[in-house]
XYZ file of C-alpha atoms in Angstrom:
783
model
C 201.434 72.878 65.221
C 199.013 70.223 63.996
C 199.780 68.767 60.584
C 197.187 68.661 57.813
C 195.708 65.316 56.830
C 196.951 64.410 53.370
C 195.158 61.130 52.833
C 191.924 60.500 50.974
C 188.575 59.878 52.684
C 185.792 58.100 50.795
C 182.610 56.351 51.895
C 184.353 52.985 51.937
C 187.619 52.640 53.819
C 188.777 50.298 51.048
C 188.659 53.213 48.650
C 190.359 55.597 51.098
C 194.053 56.415 51.560
C 195.379 56.688 55.141
C 197.836 59.306 56.397
C 199.228 58.612 59.848
C 201.474 61.666 60.043
C 199.033 64.056 61.814
C 198.322 61.481 64.522
C 201.825 60.370 65.501
C 203.432 61.320 68.795
C 206.176 63.957 68.553
C 209.588 62.691 67.589
C 212.958 64.262 68.195
C 215.556 64.519 65.432
C 217.529 61.335 64.880
C 220.517 61.176 67.185
C 219.223 63.916 69.492
C 221.050 63.832 72.837
C 219.626 63.122 76.230
C 219.771 65.883 78.849
C 220.575 65.303 82.505
C 220.329 68.275 84.875
C 221.839 67.575 88.295
C 220.984 70.231 90.889
C 222.783 69.982 94.200
C 221.382 71.837 97.200
C 223.297 74.284 99.412
C 226.716 73.192 98.115
C 229.131 76.103 98.393
C 231.685 77.035 95.751
C 234.564 75.549 97.730
C 232.935 72.428 99.181
C 233.611 69.690 96.615
C 237.060 68.589 95.483
C 236.064 69.274 91.897
C 236.125 72.976 92.878
C 239.083 72.698 95.229
C 237.176 71.685 98.346
C 237.804 68.937 100.930
C 234.779 66.764 100.094
C 235.479 63.822 97.803
C 233.100 63.599 94.847
C 234.426 61.123 92.238
C 231.259 61.296 90.142
C 231.518 65.081 89.834
C 235.226 64.823 88.953
C 234.316 62.265 86.317
C 231.938 64.710 84.688
C 234.363 67.636 84.956
C 237.141 65.586 83.383
C 234.810 64.834 80.470
C 233.742 68.480 79.991
C 234.223 71.946 81.384
C 233.898 73.767 84.709
C 232.518 77.302 84.845
C 234.424 79.248 87.480
C 232.160 82.322 87.310
C 228.704 80.729 87.401
C 226.006 82.403 89.486
C 222.584 81.696 91.010
C 219.969 83.762 92.838
C 221.283 82.795 96.347
C 218.149 80.755 97.177
C 216.703 77.450 95.981
C 213.221 78.017 94.471
C 214.251 81.193 92.622
C 217.352 79.502 91.137
C 215.437 76.386 90.156
C 212.751 78.416 88.427
C 215.412 80.215 86.384
C 217.247 76.967 85.698
C 214.116 75.432 84.142
C 212.608 78.435 82.306
C 215.421 80.716 81.200
C 213.676 83.650 82.877
C 214.736 85.610 85.936
C 213.396 84.521 89.301
C 211.095 87.487 89.835
C 209.820 87.189 86.263
C 208.841 83.697 87.361
C 207.002 85.165 90.408
C 209.620 83.360 92.473
C 211.244 86.081 94.590
C 211.531 83.675 97.506
C 210.919 80.031 98.397
C 207.466 78.662 97.611
C 206.493 78.483 101.282
C 207.010 82.262 101.507
C 204.688 83.410 98.714
C 203.173 86.886 98.842
C 200.298 88.408 96.898
C 202.341 90.553 94.522
C 203.610 90.201 90.943
C 207.004 88.590 91.194
C 206.278 87.079 94.625
C 203.321 84.716 94.224
C 205.465 81.536 93.828
C 203.392 80.648 90.771
C 205.482 80.357 87.629
C 203.426 81.866 84.771
C 202.474 79.413 82.063
C 203.749 82.064 79.673
C 207.203 81.135 81.043
C 207.395 77.602 79.711
C 209.664 75.088 81.409
C 212.199 73.206 79.319
C 210.404 70.022 80.345
C 207.246 71.284 78.639
C 209.134 72.263 75.501
C 211.133 69.047 75.173
C 208.104 66.862 75.930
C 206.344 68.379 72.912
C 209.476 67.817 70.795
C 209.785 64.082 71.392
C 211.762 63.716 74.639
C 210.632 61.638 77.603
C 210.728 63.887 80.660
C 211.492 62.798 84.217
C 211.646 64.723 87.497
C 213.497 63.033 90.337
C 214.095 64.499 93.781
C 213.441 67.992 95.058
C 210.826 70.082 93.252
C 210.143 73.209 95.365
C 208.301 75.020 92.572
C 204.702 74.564 93.768
C 203.266 77.056 96.275
C 203.240 75.549 99.744
C 199.506 76.119 99.971
C 198.961 73.993 96.808
C 200.767 70.818 97.859
C 197.802 68.966 99.375
C 195.616 66.446 97.569
C 192.680 68.860 97.307
C 194.740 71.289 95.252
C 194.818 71.752 91.530
C 197.835 69.837 90.219
C 198.638 72.202 87.365
C 201.712 73.455 89.224
C 202.917 70.030 90.293
C 205.669 68.438 88.163
C 203.257 66.500 85.972
C 201.401 69.729 85.303
C 204.604 71.375 84.064
C 205.738 68.945 81.419
C 207.174 66.008 83.379
C 205.750 62.635 82.404
C 206.972 60.975 85.596
C 207.969 62.299 89.001
C 209.385 60.766 92.160
C 210.625 62.953 94.965
C 209.398 65.641 97.348
C 207.476 68.816 96.606
C 208.896 71.128 99.278
C 212.218 72.698 100.086
C 213.663 69.987 102.311
C 212.828 66.563 103.632
C 214.063 64.046 106.131
C 216.513 61.778 104.278
C 215.598 58.801 106.462
C 211.827 59.436 106.444
C 211.099 61.510 103.316
C 207.656 62.833 102.410
C 207.579 61.216 98.980
C 205.302 61.991 96.057
C 205.052 59.590 93.120
C 203.533 61.349 90.114
C 200.492 63.080 91.688
C 200.057 61.169 94.945
C 202.030 60.642 98.168
C 203.678 57.290 98.843
C 205.516 55.747 101.767
C 209.272 55.056 101.448
C 209.970 51.499 100.291
C 211.997 50.700 103.410
C 212.990 52.029 106.832
C 216.319 53.408 108.052
C 216.793 50.201 110.034
C 216.540 48.337 106.733
C 219.201 50.521 105.146
C 216.960 53.102 103.474
C 218.305 56.534 102.488
C 216.635 58.943 100.088
C 219.733 59.521 97.914
C 219.960 55.844 96.998
C 216.186 55.668 96.409
C 216.344 58.601 93.991
C 219.195 57.056 92.031
C 217.222 53.817 91.772
C 214.199 55.676 90.422
C 216.281 57.651 87.921
C 217.665 54.420 86.516
C 214.217 52.808 86.547
C 212.560 55.666 84.657
C 215.120 55.613 81.850
C 215.165 51.824 81.635
C 211.373 51.550 81.492
C 211.265 53.585 78.282
C 214.516 52.405 76.756
C 213.523 48.737 76.685
C 210.709 49.739 74.335
C 212.318 52.560 72.373
C 216.090 52.738 72.904
C 216.485 55.566 70.368
C 214.105 58.009 72.066
C 215.942 60.785 73.959
C 215.029 61.809 77.470
C 215.357 64.797 79.772
C 215.909 64.186 83.478
C 215.859 66.828 86.215
C 217.713 65.054 89.034
C 217.769 66.912 92.351
C 218.957 65.101 95.482
C 218.358 66.619 98.896
C 222.118 66.852 99.551
C 223.545 69.018 101.000
C 220.454 70.785 102.360
C 219.632 70.217 105.992
C 218.904 67.891 107.574
C 222.395 66.473 106.999
C 221.590 62.773 107.203
C 223.988 59.957 106.501
C 225.141 56.707 108.080
C 227.945 56.748 110.647
C 230.085 54.732 108.232
C 230.126 57.521 105.651
C 230.560 60.304 108.196
C 233.478 58.462 109.772
C 235.353 58.495 106.443
C 236.086 62.130 107.293
C 237.149 61.506 110.881
C 239.684 64.161 111.859
C 239.647 65.892 108.460
C 238.119 69.083 109.826
C 239.914 69.284 113.154
C 242.087 72.171 111.945
C 239.039 74.447 111.845
C 237.347 76.546 109.221
C 239.864 79.392 109.053
C 242.773 77.066 108.354
C 240.971 74.872 105.857
C 240.033 77.906 103.752
C 243.693 78.522 103.015
C 244.198 75.056 101.542
C 240.927 75.279 99.604
C 241.951 78.554 97.970
C 245.382 77.151 97.104
C 243.758 74.214 95.278
C 241.301 76.523 93.506
C 244.225 78.505 92.160
C 246.033 75.315 91.101
C 242.947 74.202 89.208
C 242.769 77.547 87.406
C 239.371 78.426 88.875
C 240.535 81.711 90.388
C 243.309 84.227 89.640
C 246.550 83.887 91.568
C 245.973 87.214 93.341
C 242.593 86.186 94.767
C 242.416 86.845 98.522
C 240.453 85.167 101.286
C 237.497 87.212 102.516
C 237.772 87.915 106.255
C 235.733 86.298 108.975
C 232.642 88.451 109.641
C 233.465 90.917 106.816
C 231.538 93.784 108.368
C 232.739 93.244 111.915
C 231.281 91.594 114.982
C 227.460 91.515 115.119
C 227.287 93.828 118.114
C 229.098 96.465 116.121
C 226.747 96.449 113.111
C 223.328 98.054 113.217
C 220.720 98.923 110.649
C 219.663 102.411 109.623
C 217.253 102.647 112.569
C 219.508 100.921 115.098
C 218.344 97.346 114.470
C 221.023 94.762 115.344
C 222.777 92.523 112.843
C 221.188 89.039 113.021
C 223.083 86.769 115.377
C 222.417 83.974 112.874
C 224.806 85.495 110.365
C 228.139 85.618 112.081
C 231.025 83.200 112.582
C 232.716 82.363 115.876
C 236.495 82.285 115.384
C 237.964 78.798 115.815
C 240.524 79.909 118.367
C 237.732 81.318 120.561
C 236.070 77.905 120.919
C 236.359 75.411 123.741
C 237.647 71.909 123.051
C 234.080 70.578 123.258
C 232.848 73.157 120.759
C 235.626 72.281 118.324
C 234.825 68.595 118.678
C 231.114 69.285 118.058
C 231.670 71.582 115.066
C 234.221 69.238 113.475
C 231.754 66.354 113.735
C 229.059 68.480 112.098
C 231.391 69.005 109.128
C 232.247 65.292 108.996
C 228.571 64.389 108.819
C 227.924 66.935 106.079
C 230.893 65.741 104.040
C 229.802 62.132 104.389
C 226.284 63.099 103.277
C 227.634 64.762 100.127
C 230.068 61.943 99.321
C 227.388 59.295 99.811
C 225.036 61.155 97.477
C 227.819 61.585 94.914
C 228.283 57.811 95.010
C 224.586 57.310 94.232
C 224.832 59.721 91.297
C 227.856 57.689 90.253
C 225.591 54.628 90.018
C 223.299 56.568 87.683
C 226.276 57.546 85.507
C 227.510 53.923 85.533
C 224.129 52.785 84.258
C 224.202 55.359 81.451
C 227.721 54.316 80.470
C 226.945 50.609 80.561
C 223.858 51.185 78.414
C 225.940 53.270 75.964
C 223.985 56.465 76.620
C 226.457 58.639 78.519
C 228.472 59.835 75.489
C 225.356 61.386 73.950
C 223.980 62.846 77.170
C 224.356 66.544 77.903
C 224.975 66.757 81.661
C 224.678 70.099 83.460
C 225.576 70.157 87.168
C 225.031 73.118 89.469
C 224.350 73.972 93.094
C 221.274 76.132 93.596
C 222.997 78.581 95.973
C 225.948 78.935 98.305
C 226.451 77.047 101.536
C 223.804 77.490 104.196
C 224.435 79.293 107.490
C 220.964 78.492 108.790
C 222.567 76.418 111.539
C 223.769 79.699 113.049
C 227.012 80.272 114.968
C 226.464 77.208 117.198
C 225.180 74.753 114.618
C 221.957 72.898 115.233
C 220.858 69.430 116.192
C 217.414 70.494 114.977
C 217.281 72.918 112.064
C 213.576 73.504 112.709
C 214.665 75.961 115.401
C 215.737 78.349 112.641
C 212.195 78.493 111.292
C 210.875 79.097 114.816
C 213.289 81.927 115.621
C 214.685 79.880 118.502
C 218.490 80.052 118.878
C 220.591 76.939 119.354
C 222.970 76.409 122.201
C 226.205 74.444 122.212
C 225.176 72.770 125.468
C 222.036 71.321 123.919
C 223.847 70.255 120.752
C 226.600 68.503 122.697
C 224.017 66.222 124.325
C 223.374 64.777 120.850
C 226.913 64.640 119.467
C 226.789 60.905 118.734
C 223.369 61.175 117.097
C 224.346 63.701 114.429
C 223.343 62.466 110.980
C 221.149 59.689 112.321
C 217.366 59.194 112.252
C 216.906 60.982 115.614
C 218.573 64.155 114.320
C 217.569 67.042 112.068
C 221.022 68.600 112.074
C 222.802 71.499 110.380
C 226.440 72.581 110.731
C 227.400 75.993 112.128
C 227.977 79.163 110.099
C 231.754 78.777 110.211
C 231.558 75.833 107.842
C 229.200 77.738 105.538
C 231.915 80.382 105.293
C 234.604 77.732 104.664
C 232.633 75.833 102.057
C 232.069 79.148 100.213
C 235.818 79.791 100.025
C 237.085 82.365 99.130
C 233.941 84.448 99.166
C 232.145 86.357 101.916
C 228.820 85.191 103.307
C 226.520 82.418 102.108
C 223.042 81.344 100.988
C 220.387 84.126 101.147
C 223.026 86.843 100.585
C 222.257 87.962 97.035
C 224.770 90.786 97.197
C 227.792 88.650 97.961
C 229.601 85.950 95.987
C 229.254 83.486 98.862
C 225.537 83.414 98.177
C 225.513 83.586 94.387
C 228.796 82.136 93.042
C 228.336 78.405 92.619
C 229.765 75.338 90.964
C 228.801 74.483 87.392
C 229.978 71.571 85.275
C 228.889 70.842 81.675
C 229.688 67.539 79.964
C 228.714 66.111 76.557
C 231.435 63.799 75.263
C 229.872 63.429 71.830
C 229.205 67.131 71.307
C 231.928 68.954 73.278
C 235.586 68.414 72.458
C 236.861 70.116 75.637
C 238.092 67.788 78.369
C 238.771 69.010 81.898
C 238.933 72.654 80.880
C 237.975 75.812 82.784
C 235.745 78.633 81.541
C 235.765 82.046 83.235
C 232.778 83.794 81.615
C 230.206 85.358 83.952
C 227.114 83.199 83.461
C 223.951 82.654 85.479
C 221.345 79.943 86.075
C 218.985 81.875 83.790
C 221.408 81.097 80.931
C 221.194 77.305 81.169
C 217.913 76.840 79.253
C 218.868 78.995 76.231
C 222.221 77.177 76.163
C 220.464 73.815 76.036
C 218.090 75.030 73.331
C 221.171 76.073 71.354
C 222.855 72.699 71.762
C 219.642 70.841 70.914
C 219.000 73.091 67.901
C 215.587 74.061 69.216
C 213.920 77.397 68.644
C 211.915 78.355 71.777
C 208.221 78.189 70.894
C 206.149 81.343 70.574
C 203.172 79.449 71.965
C 203.053 76.539 74.380
C 199.917 74.753 75.604
C 197.826 77.670 74.384
C 199.909 80.331 76.186
C 201.822 82.984 74.279
C 205.368 82.690 75.518
C 207.353 85.496 77.125
C 210.825 86.318 75.904
C 213.697 84.204 77.134
C 215.739 86.446 79.457
C 218.835 84.242 79.675
C 221.657 84.233 77.157
C 223.196 81.114 75.639
C 226.763 80.382 76.644
C 227.018 77.468 74.189
C 229.767 79.268 72.232
C 232.018 79.250 75.285
C 232.011 75.450 75.412
C 234.308 75.518 72.368
C 235.720 79.039 72.665
C 237.270 80.047 76.005
C 237.277 83.646 74.842
C 233.562 83.875 74.051
C 231.619 86.688 75.700
C 229.812 86.153 78.976
C 226.742 87.797 80.449
C 226.890 91.602 80.621
C 224.252 92.401 83.245
C 222.399 90.456 85.946
C 219.736 91.635 88.389
C 219.481 90.333 91.983
C 216.832 90.835 94.675
C 216.527 88.559 97.652
C 214.962 88.822 101.117
C 215.524 92.581 101.327
C 219.002 92.537 99.782
C 219.689 94.112 96.377
C 222.516 93.779 93.862
C 223.281 94.400 90.215
C 226.167 92.990 88.187
C 227.169 95.052 85.155
C 230.263 94.663 82.982
C 232.440 93.267 85.750
C 231.151 95.533 88.515
C 228.788 94.617 91.342
C 226.722 97.131 93.315
C 224.975 95.760 96.394
C 223.291 96.883 99.590
C 224.620 96.177 103.056
C 221.307 94.778 104.275
C 221.274 91.301 105.824
C 218.403 89.101 104.573
C 215.395 88.286 106.755
C 216.694 90.842 109.253
C 213.646 93.039 109.735
C 215.777 96.122 109.232
C 213.372 97.757 106.729
C 214.080 101.452 106.024
C 215.355 100.465 102.567
C 215.718 104.089 101.564
C 218.556 104.346 104.109
C 220.476 101.349 102.761
C 224.231 101.697 102.393
C 225.400 100.647 98.921
C 228.739 99.009 98.196
C 230.664 98.716 94.938
C 233.118 96.006 93.866
C 235.209 95.397 90.749
C 234.727 91.632 90.439
C 237.009 91.475 87.398
C 239.910 92.231 89.744
C 238.448 91.372 93.168
C 236.366 88.183 93.146
C 236.259 87.930 96.934
C 234.941 91.475 97.423
C 237.815 92.737 99.538
C 237.731 96.387 98.428
C 234.559 98.450 98.555
C 235.052 101.200 95.938
C 231.797 103.058 96.583
C 233.562 106.154 97.941
C 236.108 106.158 95.094
C 233.632 105.745 92.227
C 230.353 107.410 93.289
C 229.231 108.072 89.713
C 229.585 104.441 88.703
C 227.725 103.404 91.820
C 224.844 105.769 91.051
C 224.687 104.364 87.517
C 224.386 100.814 88.814
C 221.821 101.817 91.441
C 219.739 103.365 88.676
C 220.062 100.221 86.609
C 218.912 98.154 89.573
C 215.671 100.124 89.805
C 215.215 99.929 86.039
C 215.511 96.139 86.050
C 213.362 95.885 89.181
C 210.602 97.369 87.027
C 211.349 95.084 84.061
C 211.589 91.899 86.133
C 208.978 92.659 88.843
C 211.517 92.921 91.634
C 209.486 95.018 94.070
C 208.346 95.228 96.847
C 211.334 94.388 99.042
C 210.763 91.961 101.906
C 213.223 91.394 104.748
C 210.852 90.052 107.415
C 212.004 87.248 109.688
C 211.734 83.645 108.569
C 208.936 82.853 111.029
C 207.025 86.024 110.153
C 207.231 85.267 106.437
C 206.357 81.579 106.771
C 203.361 82.174 109.038
C 201.870 85.049 107.009
C 198.280 84.435 105.816
C 198.030 82.865 102.361
C 195.195 81.509 100.237
C 193.803 78.323 101.751
C 191.634 75.604 100.262
C 188.809 76.822 102.541
C 188.307 79.641 104.999
C 189.854 79.049 108.457
C 187.351 77.430 110.815
C 186.983 76.605 114.475
C 186.801 72.863 113.985
C 188.647 70.449 111.705
C 187.788 66.783 111.171
C 190.407 64.236 110.066
C 190.010 60.540 109.242
C 192.231 57.460 109.206
C 193.423 55.888 105.956
C 193.851 59.253 104.219
C 196.957 60.998 102.936
C 199.022 63.207 105.217
C 197.867 66.803 105.404
C 200.770 69.205 104.724
C 201.670 71.755 107.376
C 200.716 74.647 105.115
C 197.046 73.625 105.038
C 196.683 71.719 108.323
C 194.871 73.111 111.354
C 196.894 75.950 112.889
C 197.392 75.456 116.631
C 200.322 77.858 116.950
C 200.288 79.993 120.121
C 196.633 79.216 120.909
C 194.394 76.876 122.893
C 193.218 73.694 121.180
C 191.316 70.441 121.782
C 192.131 67.131 120.046
C 189.375 64.514 120.398
C 189.726 61.018 118.902
C 186.701 58.703 118.598
C 188.011 55.180 119.104
C 186.606 51.658 119.281
C 189.004 49.550 121.380
C 188.537 45.828 120.730
C 191.298 44.438 122.969
C 193.272 45.649 126.001
C 196.407 45.022 123.885
C 195.411 47.793 121.459
C 198.330 50.048 120.544
C 199.354 52.648 118.032
C 198.960 56.238 116.926
C 195.601 57.949 117.091
C 196.830 61.321 115.854
C 200.221 62.802 114.969
C 201.449 66.065 113.506
C 205.161 66.757 113.010
C 208.079 64.498 113.766
C 211.435 64.120 115.424
C 212.240 67.816 115.063
C 208.991 68.983 116.644
C 205.357 67.921 116.793
C 202.684 66.324 118.943
C 201.077 62.906 119.098
C 198.150 61.167 120.800
C 198.715 57.439 121.022
C 198.211 54.145 122.895
C 201.335 52.406 124.264
C 201.910 49.739 126.919
C 198.236 49.706 127.895
C 197.834 53.498 128.478
C 196.852 56.575 126.517
C 199.597 59.171 126.065
C 199.938 62.650 124.670
C 203.414 63.935 123.804
C 204.358 67.442 122.773
C 207.846 67.418 121.259
C 209.086 70.999 121.517
C 211.682 71.393 118.737
C 213.231 68.033 119.579
C 214.523 69.485 122.829
C 211.713 69.283 125.407
C 209.671 66.103 125.368
C 206.515 66.879 127.363
C 204.466 63.767 128.042
C 201.092 63.309 129.737
C 200.024 59.720 130.491
C 196.587 58.517 131.537
C 196.289 57.243 135.118
C 193.883 54.513 134.003
C 194.580 51.585 131.726
C 193.029 51.220 128.282
C 189.696 49.401 128.413
C 187.696 47.871 125.583
C 184.688 49.607 124.106
C 183.890 52.932 122.509
C 185.825 55.953 123.824
C 186.544 59.567 123.160
C 190.211 60.283 123.991
C 190.818 64.010 124.341
C 193.890 66.183 124.777
C 192.979 69.743 125.722
C 195.538 72.551 125.823
C 194.497 75.703 127.647
C 196.914 78.517 126.978
C 197.713 80.543 130.105
C 200.681 82.632 128.979
C 203.671 83.184 126.690
C 207.324 82.374 127.124
C 209.118 85.657 126.558
C 212.417 84.076 125.509
C 211.026 81.912 122.697
C 207.596 83.297 121.814
C 206.057 79.921 122.698
C 202.676 79.497 124.325
C 202.552 78.005 127.802
C 199.623 76.355 129.534
C 198.016 73.182 130.846
C 197.467 70.002 128.827
C 194.662 67.871 130.259
C 194.065 64.334 129.063
C 190.521 62.867 129.164
C 189.054 59.481 128.456
C 185.398 60.052 127.724
C 184.351 62.771 130.211
C 186.841 61.793 132.932
C 190.132 63.626 133.487
C 192.927 61.042 133.527
C 196.079 63.195 133.476
C 197.366 66.771 133.295
C 200.613 68.720 133.130
C 202.188 72.018 132.142
C 203.609 72.191 128.612
C 205.038 74.722 126.174
C 204.090 74.734 122.483
C 206.208 75.844 119.532
C 205.946 79.424 118.275
C 206.121 78.421 114.618
C 205.820 75.515 112.240
C 206.672 71.933 113.122
C 208.594 71.504 109.882
C 209.129 73.501 106.729
C 207.955 70.486 104.733
C 207.194 66.859 105.480
C 205.991 65.236 108.690
C 202.422 66.338 108.044
C 199.251 65.686 110.015
C 197.923 62.129 109.983
C 195.425 59.881 111.777
C 195.945 56.226 112.638
C 199.719 56.349 112.141
C 202.733 58.595 112.622
C 204.196 58.844 109.135
C 207.768 59.903 108.404
C 209.855 60.472 111.537
C 208.284 59.697 114.930
C 207.124 62.461 117.286
C 207.785 60.279 120.335
C 210.699 58.008 121.193
C 208.161 55.545 122.630
C 207.644 54.027 119.207
C 209.059 53.561 115.749
C 207.166 55.047 112.794
C 204.610 54.503 111.426
C 203.265 52.828 114.592
C 199.769 52.208 113.122
C 196.823 51.797 115.461
C 195.894 48.123 115.925
C 193.441 46.301 118.169
C 190.593 48.608 117.315
C 189.365 51.259 114.922
C 189.436 55.048 114.747
C 186.266 56.775 113.673
C 187.680 60.296 113.309
C 189.752 62.945 115.036
C 188.276 66.374 115.682
C 190.518 69.373 116.431
C 188.850 72.425 117.878
C 190.650 75.781 117.998
C 187.681 77.917 119.054
C 189.147 78.377 122.507
C 186.084 76.837 124.203
C 186.799 74.730 127.279
C 186.449 70.943 126.977
C 183.437 70.710 129.308
C 181.432 72.588 126.663
C 181.784 69.451 124.545
C 180.537 66.928 127.077
C 177.203 66.564 125.317
C 178.941 65.774 122.052
C 181.121 63.180 123.778
C 178.127 61.490 125.326
C 176.249 61.594 122.015
C 179.173 59.887 120.310
C 179.433 57.197 122.974
C 175.764 56.329 122.591
C 175.834 56.349 118.806
C 175.251 52.987 117.105
């Protein structure tokens, strides 16, 4: 609220009395603490050693030893929904964040647009005198609003962060990230060959942001939302860090779960009578069907270790080694940030909250994946294909994800994983809180049931801040989380009584120690929600959901089912959506302009994100590049869309024009001109004429013809992807191939040199190339 001017104003300033108070920037209370939120990605409850797991994380242990661990902390089972709750103190569907931002739908609760009535803690603290920094993964802007034409009100700087450095989407290549600095994209400062990795870059920026302000005003507190990409796919790390875990996973995922649970019990995280959930808790996939006979998704089952061949065990063990190295490397970078805070005497008065946004991810499926983009294209992985790339796992040529067995192990002792909102494997996650100056507890465990929605009200409590009734002109909604600040000092303080869950067609409600949930696998396409089978568990006695008590306590189950529908109304939890990943991601959404037959792109402009780029999926298309070639040695990218995990590129290399379609990193389909590059003005065209569909993958098949001016110079049969090239990153660009390279012929960004590019036109009208001959000739004769 603006303060009244209490000075005196006369005609002459010499006779006037100044009052600076109404004009000063906001100032926090003297001695106010800093706040550091660290949000890991896809780290299961039993992955890190700090929660009994096999992965070494000294920085996380350091924080836990200086504070408390919450053994009964929960999330929404998916990243964007959890992060929205973590920053607002409201439930995910109240934030319109029922799913990831790339999967928005035109319903209340589903639009992926956090209401401004649900203020973020960054917005609140920024108005109370804290500097506010966002570093790393954001994933809270609708996918269709991440391009440079979009309104930036839902970008980090529009939601209370003064500075931002990271990526807007759900995942990014750790070697070639799609970086945004404040409100504009930037290239990484170095290449993988020069030692670049995103985790180190983010730590550098976190330190830089704090230092920039502290050299001027060392007493001003700050809030930092620090979100590395680890351990979300792609699991990228150097061979050196992966090799630190050589042989550590050879025993397999069933065996390692036993040792993880034993350590969890030793640490006091779980009761001594906690049991290990069984492999495939509801049986083999072929034996489980939906209410109308739909099969259980093959994605969501685990292959027993003793059923694997030696090659499969070797492959799967290496996938786990790479993941563990990725997490340990990132922990080391966070350790550098903590070292800086300690050396600058800031760590003692910094509230640090560490969580993972959901359980471990099984999106690699039962065979793991060298290219996680297959998951988003509904294309299954095969062990044979993965084995070809064993030595490349974790490196710049890979986009890898471990198999579902390790998701199960890293979620020890719980059943299932990320996306499963009805099971602890999806929702039970690590949480560490440290504040040496304000919390006397050291290395203690807290067992209260708490949720990500409770973090913001807890911080407001600790900071002695009353949530504002109005923020930036918007009347604020009620905070839906509950502070657990009392439990930091009192192990016996009450926890959360009730929590609502709705995710990808799955439903659950926690109430007073009991959990009711539906047996309905997410993104399964089962539908028929009225026929769902409900389960009931007493989590106060059965954390790993071993005993379904639905038949024994039908009245209690009916009570909880009724409460679920009540809270679905309160928190906007309907409609339910269990469509497949590809169906959801490719559904129509608002676009900057209406879809058109022809798109024009220019060099020296920012990458165009996949969500708003021309859609060539499963259709005919023509790519025509107008080029002035000044020398026969000209080389470089004319057009590229996608990257190492899938995409296509038109480029000049070794004196010839080439078009490559990289089908999910597996089939590299290349058409090369049969004439050398000549100087002068040219139109280089790649025309794909669809002739059919591949029944096994849903891909389009057809003929790709390469033209230089109006002459055919090459042709071949190719197959195009059924879905997106990448969930995020590796967008469409002209004159370079940004991020990871589509083709192995070159190293990114492979800019076009030895000439100039006028523009690239992409036509999806379906018209044959010869209909454009007049336009080609007109261009060639243009001055």
